[in-house]
XYZ file of N, CA and C in Angstrom:
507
model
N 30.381 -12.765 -0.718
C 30.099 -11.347 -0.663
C 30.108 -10.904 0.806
N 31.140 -9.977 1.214
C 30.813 -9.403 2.719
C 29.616 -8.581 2.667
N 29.549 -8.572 4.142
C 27.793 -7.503 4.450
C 27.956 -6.266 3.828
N 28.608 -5.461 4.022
C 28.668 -4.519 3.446
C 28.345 -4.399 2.084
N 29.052 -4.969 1.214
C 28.557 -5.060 -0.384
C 27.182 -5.938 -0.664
N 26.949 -6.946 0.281
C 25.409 -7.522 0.781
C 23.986 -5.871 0.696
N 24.437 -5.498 1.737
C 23.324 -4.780 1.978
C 23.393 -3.619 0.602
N 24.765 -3.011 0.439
C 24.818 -2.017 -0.883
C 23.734 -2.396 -1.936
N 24.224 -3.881 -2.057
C 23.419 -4.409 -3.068
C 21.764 -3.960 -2.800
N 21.353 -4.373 -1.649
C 19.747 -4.005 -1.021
C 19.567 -2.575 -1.089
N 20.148 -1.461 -0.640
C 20.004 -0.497 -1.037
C 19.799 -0.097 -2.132
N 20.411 -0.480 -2.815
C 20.274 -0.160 -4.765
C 19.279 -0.396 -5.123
N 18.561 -1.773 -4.858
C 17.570 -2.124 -5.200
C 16.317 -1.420 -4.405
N 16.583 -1.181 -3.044
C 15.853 -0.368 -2.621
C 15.175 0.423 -3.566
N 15.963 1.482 -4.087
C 15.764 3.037 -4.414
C 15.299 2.679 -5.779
N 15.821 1.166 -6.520
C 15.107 1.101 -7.914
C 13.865 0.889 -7.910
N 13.925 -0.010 -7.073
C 12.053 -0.556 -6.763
C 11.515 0.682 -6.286
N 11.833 1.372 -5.644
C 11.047 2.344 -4.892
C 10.783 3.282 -6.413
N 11.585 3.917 -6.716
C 11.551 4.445 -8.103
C 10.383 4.148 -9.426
N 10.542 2.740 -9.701
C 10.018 2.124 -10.396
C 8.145 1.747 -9.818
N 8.355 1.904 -8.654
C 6.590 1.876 -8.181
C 6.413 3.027 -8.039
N 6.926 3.952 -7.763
C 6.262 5.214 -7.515
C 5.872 5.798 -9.056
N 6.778 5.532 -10.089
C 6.255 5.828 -11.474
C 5.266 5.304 -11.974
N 5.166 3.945 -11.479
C 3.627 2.953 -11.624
C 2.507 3.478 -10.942
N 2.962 4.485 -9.879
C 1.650 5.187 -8.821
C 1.585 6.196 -8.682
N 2.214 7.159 -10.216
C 2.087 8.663 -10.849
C 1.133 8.483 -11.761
N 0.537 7.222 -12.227
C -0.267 7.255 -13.355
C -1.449 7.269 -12.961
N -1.691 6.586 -11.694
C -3.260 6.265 -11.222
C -4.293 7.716 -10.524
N -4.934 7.876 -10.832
C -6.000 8.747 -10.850
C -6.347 8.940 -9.158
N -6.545 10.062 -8.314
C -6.063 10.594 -7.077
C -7.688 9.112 -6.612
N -8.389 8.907 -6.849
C -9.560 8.483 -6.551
C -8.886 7.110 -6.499
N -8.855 6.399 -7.358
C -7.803 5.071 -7.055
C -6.548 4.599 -5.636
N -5.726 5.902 -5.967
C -4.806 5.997 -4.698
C -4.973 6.052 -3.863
N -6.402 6.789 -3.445
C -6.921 7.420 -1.947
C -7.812 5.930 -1.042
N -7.941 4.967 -2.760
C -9.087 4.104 -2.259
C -8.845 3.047 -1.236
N -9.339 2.870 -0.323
C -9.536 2.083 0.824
C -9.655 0.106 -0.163
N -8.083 0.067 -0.032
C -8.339 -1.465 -0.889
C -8.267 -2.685 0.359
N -8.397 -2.865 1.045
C -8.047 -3.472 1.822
C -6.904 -3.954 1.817
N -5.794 -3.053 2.367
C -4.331 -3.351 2.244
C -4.495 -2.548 4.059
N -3.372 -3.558 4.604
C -3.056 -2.860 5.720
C -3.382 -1.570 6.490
N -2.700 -0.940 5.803
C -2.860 0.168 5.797
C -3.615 1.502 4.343
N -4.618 0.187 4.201
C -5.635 0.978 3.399
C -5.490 0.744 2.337
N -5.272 2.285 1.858
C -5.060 2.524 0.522
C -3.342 2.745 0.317
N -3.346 2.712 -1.398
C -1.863 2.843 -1.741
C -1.439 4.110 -0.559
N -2.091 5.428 -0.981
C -1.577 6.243 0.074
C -1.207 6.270 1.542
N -2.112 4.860 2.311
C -2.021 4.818 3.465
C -0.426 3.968 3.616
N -0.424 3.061 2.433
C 0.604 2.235 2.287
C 2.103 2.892 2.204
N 2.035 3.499 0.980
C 3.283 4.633 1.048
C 3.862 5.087 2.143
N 2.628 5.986 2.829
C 2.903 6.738 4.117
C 3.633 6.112 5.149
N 2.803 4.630 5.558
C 3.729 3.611 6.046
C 5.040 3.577 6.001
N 5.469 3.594 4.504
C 6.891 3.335 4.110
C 7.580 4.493 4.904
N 7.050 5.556 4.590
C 7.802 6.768 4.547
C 7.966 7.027 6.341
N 7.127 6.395 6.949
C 7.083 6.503 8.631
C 7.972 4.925 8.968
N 8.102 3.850 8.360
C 8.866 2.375 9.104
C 10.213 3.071 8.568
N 10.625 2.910 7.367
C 11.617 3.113 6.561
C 12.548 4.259 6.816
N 11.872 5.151 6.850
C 12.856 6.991 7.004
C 12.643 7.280 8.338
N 11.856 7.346 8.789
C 10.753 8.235 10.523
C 11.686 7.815 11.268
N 11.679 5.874 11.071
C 11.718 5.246 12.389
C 13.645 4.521 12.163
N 13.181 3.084 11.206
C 14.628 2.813 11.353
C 15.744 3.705 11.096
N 15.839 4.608 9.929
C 17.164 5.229 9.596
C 17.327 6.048 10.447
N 16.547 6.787 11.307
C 17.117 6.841 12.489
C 17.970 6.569 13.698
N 17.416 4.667 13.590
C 17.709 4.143 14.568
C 19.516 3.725 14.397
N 19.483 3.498 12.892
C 20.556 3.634 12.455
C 21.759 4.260 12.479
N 21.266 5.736 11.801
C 22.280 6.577 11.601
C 22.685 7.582 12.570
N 21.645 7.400 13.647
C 22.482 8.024 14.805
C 21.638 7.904 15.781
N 21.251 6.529 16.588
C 20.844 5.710 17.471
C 19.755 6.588 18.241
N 18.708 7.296 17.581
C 17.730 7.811 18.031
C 16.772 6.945 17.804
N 15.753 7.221 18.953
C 14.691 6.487 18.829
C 13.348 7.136 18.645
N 12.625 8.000 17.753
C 11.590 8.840 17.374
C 10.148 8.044 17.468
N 9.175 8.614 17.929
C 7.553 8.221 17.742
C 7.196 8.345 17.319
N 6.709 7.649 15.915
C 5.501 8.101 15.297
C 4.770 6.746 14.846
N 3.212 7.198 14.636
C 2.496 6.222 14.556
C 2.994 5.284 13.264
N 2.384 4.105 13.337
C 3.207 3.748 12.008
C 2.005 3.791 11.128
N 0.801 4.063 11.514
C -0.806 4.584 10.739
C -0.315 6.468 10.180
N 0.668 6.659 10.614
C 0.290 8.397 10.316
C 0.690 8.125 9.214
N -0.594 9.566 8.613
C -0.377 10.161 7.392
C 0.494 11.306 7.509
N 1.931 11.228 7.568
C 3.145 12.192 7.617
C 3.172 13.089 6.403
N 2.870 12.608 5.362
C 2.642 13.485 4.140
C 1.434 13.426 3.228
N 0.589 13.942 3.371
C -0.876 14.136 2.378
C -0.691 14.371 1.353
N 0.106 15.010 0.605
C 0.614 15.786 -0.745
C 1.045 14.322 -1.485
N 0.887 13.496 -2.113
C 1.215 12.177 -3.467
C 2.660 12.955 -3.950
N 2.565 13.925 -4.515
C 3.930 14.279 -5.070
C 5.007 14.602 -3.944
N 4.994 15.165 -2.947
C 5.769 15.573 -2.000
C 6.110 13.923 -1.197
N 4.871 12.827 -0.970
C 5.375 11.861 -0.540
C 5.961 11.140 -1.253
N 5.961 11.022 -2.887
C 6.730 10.396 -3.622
C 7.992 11.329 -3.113
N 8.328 12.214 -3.888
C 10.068 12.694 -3.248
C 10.558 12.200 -2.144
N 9.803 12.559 -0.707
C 10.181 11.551 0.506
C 10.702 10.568 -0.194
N 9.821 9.832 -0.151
C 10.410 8.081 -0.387
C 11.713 7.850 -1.383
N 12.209 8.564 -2.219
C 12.900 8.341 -3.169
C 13.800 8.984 -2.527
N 13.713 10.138 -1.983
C 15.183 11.065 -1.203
C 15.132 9.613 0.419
N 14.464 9.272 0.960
C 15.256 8.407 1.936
C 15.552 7.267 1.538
N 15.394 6.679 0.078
C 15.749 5.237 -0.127
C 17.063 5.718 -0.249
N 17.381 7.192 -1.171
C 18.977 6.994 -1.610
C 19.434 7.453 -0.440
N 18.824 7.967 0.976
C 20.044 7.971 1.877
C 20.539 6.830 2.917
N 20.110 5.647 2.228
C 20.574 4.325 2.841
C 22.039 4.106 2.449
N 22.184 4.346 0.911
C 23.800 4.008 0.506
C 24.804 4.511 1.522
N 25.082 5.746 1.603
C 25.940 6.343 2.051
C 26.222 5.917 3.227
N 24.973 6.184 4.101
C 25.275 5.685 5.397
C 25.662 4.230 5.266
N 25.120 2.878 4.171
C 25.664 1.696 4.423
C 27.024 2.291 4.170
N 27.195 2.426 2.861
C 29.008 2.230 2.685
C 29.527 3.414 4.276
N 29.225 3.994 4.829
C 30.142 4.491 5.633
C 30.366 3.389 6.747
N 29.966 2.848 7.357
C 30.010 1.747 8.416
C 31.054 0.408 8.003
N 31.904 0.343 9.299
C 32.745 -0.907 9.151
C 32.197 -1.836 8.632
N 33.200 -3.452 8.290
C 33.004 -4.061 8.127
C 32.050 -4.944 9.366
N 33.168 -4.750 10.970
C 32.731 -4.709 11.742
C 31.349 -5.189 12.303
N 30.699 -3.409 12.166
C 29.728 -3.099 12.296
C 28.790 -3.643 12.381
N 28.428 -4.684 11.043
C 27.586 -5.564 10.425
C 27.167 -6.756 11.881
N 28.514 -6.916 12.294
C 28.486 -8.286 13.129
C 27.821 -7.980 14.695
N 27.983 -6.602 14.428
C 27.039 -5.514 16.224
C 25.630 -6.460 16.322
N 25.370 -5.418 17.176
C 23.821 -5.565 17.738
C 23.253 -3.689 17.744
N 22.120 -3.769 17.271
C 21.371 -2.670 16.925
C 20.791 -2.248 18.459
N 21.035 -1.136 19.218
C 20.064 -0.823 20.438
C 18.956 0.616 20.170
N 18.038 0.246 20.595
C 16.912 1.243 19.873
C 16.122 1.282 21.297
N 14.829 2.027 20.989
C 13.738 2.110 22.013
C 12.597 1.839 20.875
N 11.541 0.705 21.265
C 10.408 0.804 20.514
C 9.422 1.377 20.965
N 8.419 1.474 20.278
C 7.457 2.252 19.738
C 6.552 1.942 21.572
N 6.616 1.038 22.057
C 6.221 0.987 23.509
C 6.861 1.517 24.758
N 8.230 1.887 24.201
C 9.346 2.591 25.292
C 10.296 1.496 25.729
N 10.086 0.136 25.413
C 11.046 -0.692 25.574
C 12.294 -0.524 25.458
N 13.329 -1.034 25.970
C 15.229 -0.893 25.287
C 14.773 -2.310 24.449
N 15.603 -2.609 23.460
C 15.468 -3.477 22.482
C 17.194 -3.593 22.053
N 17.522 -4.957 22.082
C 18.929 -4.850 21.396
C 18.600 -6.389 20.543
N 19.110 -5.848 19.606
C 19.034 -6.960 17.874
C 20.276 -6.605 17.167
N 20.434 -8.266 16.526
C 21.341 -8.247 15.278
C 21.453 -7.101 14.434
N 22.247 -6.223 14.266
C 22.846 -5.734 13.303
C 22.211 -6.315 11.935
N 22.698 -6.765 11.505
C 22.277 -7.078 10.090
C 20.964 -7.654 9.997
N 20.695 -8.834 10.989
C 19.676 -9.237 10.262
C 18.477 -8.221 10.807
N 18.597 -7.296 11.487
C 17.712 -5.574 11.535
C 17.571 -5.114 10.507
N 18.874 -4.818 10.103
C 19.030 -3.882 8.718
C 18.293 -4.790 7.349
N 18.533 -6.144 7.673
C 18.071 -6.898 6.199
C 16.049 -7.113 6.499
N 15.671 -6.978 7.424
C 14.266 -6.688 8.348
C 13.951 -5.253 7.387
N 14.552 -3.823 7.545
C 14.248 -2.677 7.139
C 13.878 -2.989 5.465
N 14.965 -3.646 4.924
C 14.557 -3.441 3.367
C 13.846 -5.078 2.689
N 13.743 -5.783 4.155
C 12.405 -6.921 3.622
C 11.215 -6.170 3.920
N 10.800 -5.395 4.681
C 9.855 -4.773 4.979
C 9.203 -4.104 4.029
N 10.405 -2.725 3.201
C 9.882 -2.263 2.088
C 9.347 -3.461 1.225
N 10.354 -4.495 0.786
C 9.929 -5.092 -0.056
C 8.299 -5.829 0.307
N 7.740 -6.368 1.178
C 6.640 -6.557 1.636
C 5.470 -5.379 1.375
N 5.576 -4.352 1.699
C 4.808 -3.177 1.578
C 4.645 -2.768 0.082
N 5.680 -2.685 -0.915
C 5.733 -2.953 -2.141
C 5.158 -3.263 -2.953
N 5.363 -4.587 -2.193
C 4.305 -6.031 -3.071
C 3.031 -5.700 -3.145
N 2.744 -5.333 -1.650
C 1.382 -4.798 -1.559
C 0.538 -3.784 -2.219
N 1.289 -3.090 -2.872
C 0.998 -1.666 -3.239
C 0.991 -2.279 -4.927
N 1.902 -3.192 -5.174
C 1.943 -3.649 -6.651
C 0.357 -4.507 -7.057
N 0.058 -5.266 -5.430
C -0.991 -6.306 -5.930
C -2.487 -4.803 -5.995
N -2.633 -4.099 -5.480
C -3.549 -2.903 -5.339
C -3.324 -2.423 -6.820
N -2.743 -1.931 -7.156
C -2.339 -1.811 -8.542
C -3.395 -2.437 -9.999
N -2.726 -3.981 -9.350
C -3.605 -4.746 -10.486
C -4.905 -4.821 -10.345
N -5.202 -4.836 -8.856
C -6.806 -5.147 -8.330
C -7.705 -3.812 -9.117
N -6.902 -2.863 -9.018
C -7.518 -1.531 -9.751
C -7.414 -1.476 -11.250
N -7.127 -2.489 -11.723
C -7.104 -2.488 -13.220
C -5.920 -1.367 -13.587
N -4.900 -1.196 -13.017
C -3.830 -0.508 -13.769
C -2.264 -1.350 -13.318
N -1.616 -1.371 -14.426
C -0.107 -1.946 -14.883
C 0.577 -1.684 -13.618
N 1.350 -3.064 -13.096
C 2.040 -3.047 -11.790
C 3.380 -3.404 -12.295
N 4.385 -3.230 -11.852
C 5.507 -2.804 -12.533
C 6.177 -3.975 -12.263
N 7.105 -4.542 -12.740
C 7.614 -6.031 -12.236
C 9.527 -5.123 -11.441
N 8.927 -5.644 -10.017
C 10.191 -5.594 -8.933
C 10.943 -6.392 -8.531
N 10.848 -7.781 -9.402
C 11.918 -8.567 -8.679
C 13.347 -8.264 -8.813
N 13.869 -8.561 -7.950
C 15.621 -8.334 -7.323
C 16.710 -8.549 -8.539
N 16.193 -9.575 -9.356
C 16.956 -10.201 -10.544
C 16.888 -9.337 -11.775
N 15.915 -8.422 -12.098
C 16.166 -7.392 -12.684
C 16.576 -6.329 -12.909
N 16.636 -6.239 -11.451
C 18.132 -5.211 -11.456
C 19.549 -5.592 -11.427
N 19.389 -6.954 -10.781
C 20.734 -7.649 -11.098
C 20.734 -7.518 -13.091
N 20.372 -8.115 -13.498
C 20.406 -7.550 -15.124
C 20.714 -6.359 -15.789
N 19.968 -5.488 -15.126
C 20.191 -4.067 -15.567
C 21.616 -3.716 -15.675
N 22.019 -4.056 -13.902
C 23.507 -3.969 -13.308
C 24.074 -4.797 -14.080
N 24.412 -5.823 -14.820
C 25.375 -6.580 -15.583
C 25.305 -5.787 -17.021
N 24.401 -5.058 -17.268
C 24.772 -4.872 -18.883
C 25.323 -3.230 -18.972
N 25.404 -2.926 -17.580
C 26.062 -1.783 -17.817
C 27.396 -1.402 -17.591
């Protein structure tokens, strides 16, 4: 499989998983979501927010047109549960496009950014990009194990079920 159809693949799954937890974290009661579980960054909400500031804020930026933006990776960028669900689901699907637009090339670059300290930073290309959507998947997990700790249904995200989905259609 070249990178390109590599990462497509991660994207897809991106936006399913992302999809598929955020419907698992439309059911839970605003008092649950808000609650301080000891996750990183708190609560599911603090967790999300995360996503919506590593994932959209910071890398696809860094990406799609080599800006380098500040923001905390603690901010609460969106307070609103429904408005931050949309976020997250409108920037998972704008990973595709931009992957499929990029050479084959591309993949084999080096990523140059500024971090969050003002540093220049230059990294692998890919294994950056495969960093962005291990990350979600990490944060995820997290938000899935909060889930159960709260006594409500955590949605099963492994990678192989969407590979399934994708074969029977």
């Amino acid at each position: 499989m070249d990178a390109r159809t590599h990462f497509l693949q991660l994207a897809r799954y991106n936006v399913w998983a992302t999809q598929r937890l955020l419907d698992a974290v439309a059911a839970v009661s605003d008092a649950d979501y808000r609650q301080d579980v000891g996750l990183f960054f708190g609560s599911i909400h603090g967790t999300l927010n995360h996503l919506l500031v590593g994932e959209h804020m910071l890398w696809y930026p860094r990406f799609a047109s080599g800006t380098s933006p500040t923001v905390a990776l603690n901010a609460e960028v969106e307070p609103d549960r429904g408005r931050l669900a949309q976020a997250l689901r409108g920037g998972a699907a704008n990973w595709l496009p931009l992957i499929a637009s990029w050479p084959g090339e591309r993949f084999d670059g080096a990523l140059g950014y500024t971090n969050m300290r003002g540093q220049a930073v230059r990294l692998p290309f890919a294994a950056t990009l495969a960093h962005v959507f291990n990350h979600g998947t990490h944060h995820r997990g997290q938000v899935t194990a909060a889930l159960t700790a709260l006594g409500h249904t955590s949605p099963e995200l492994d990678l192989v079920y969407l590979l399934q989905e994708e074969s029977k259609a």
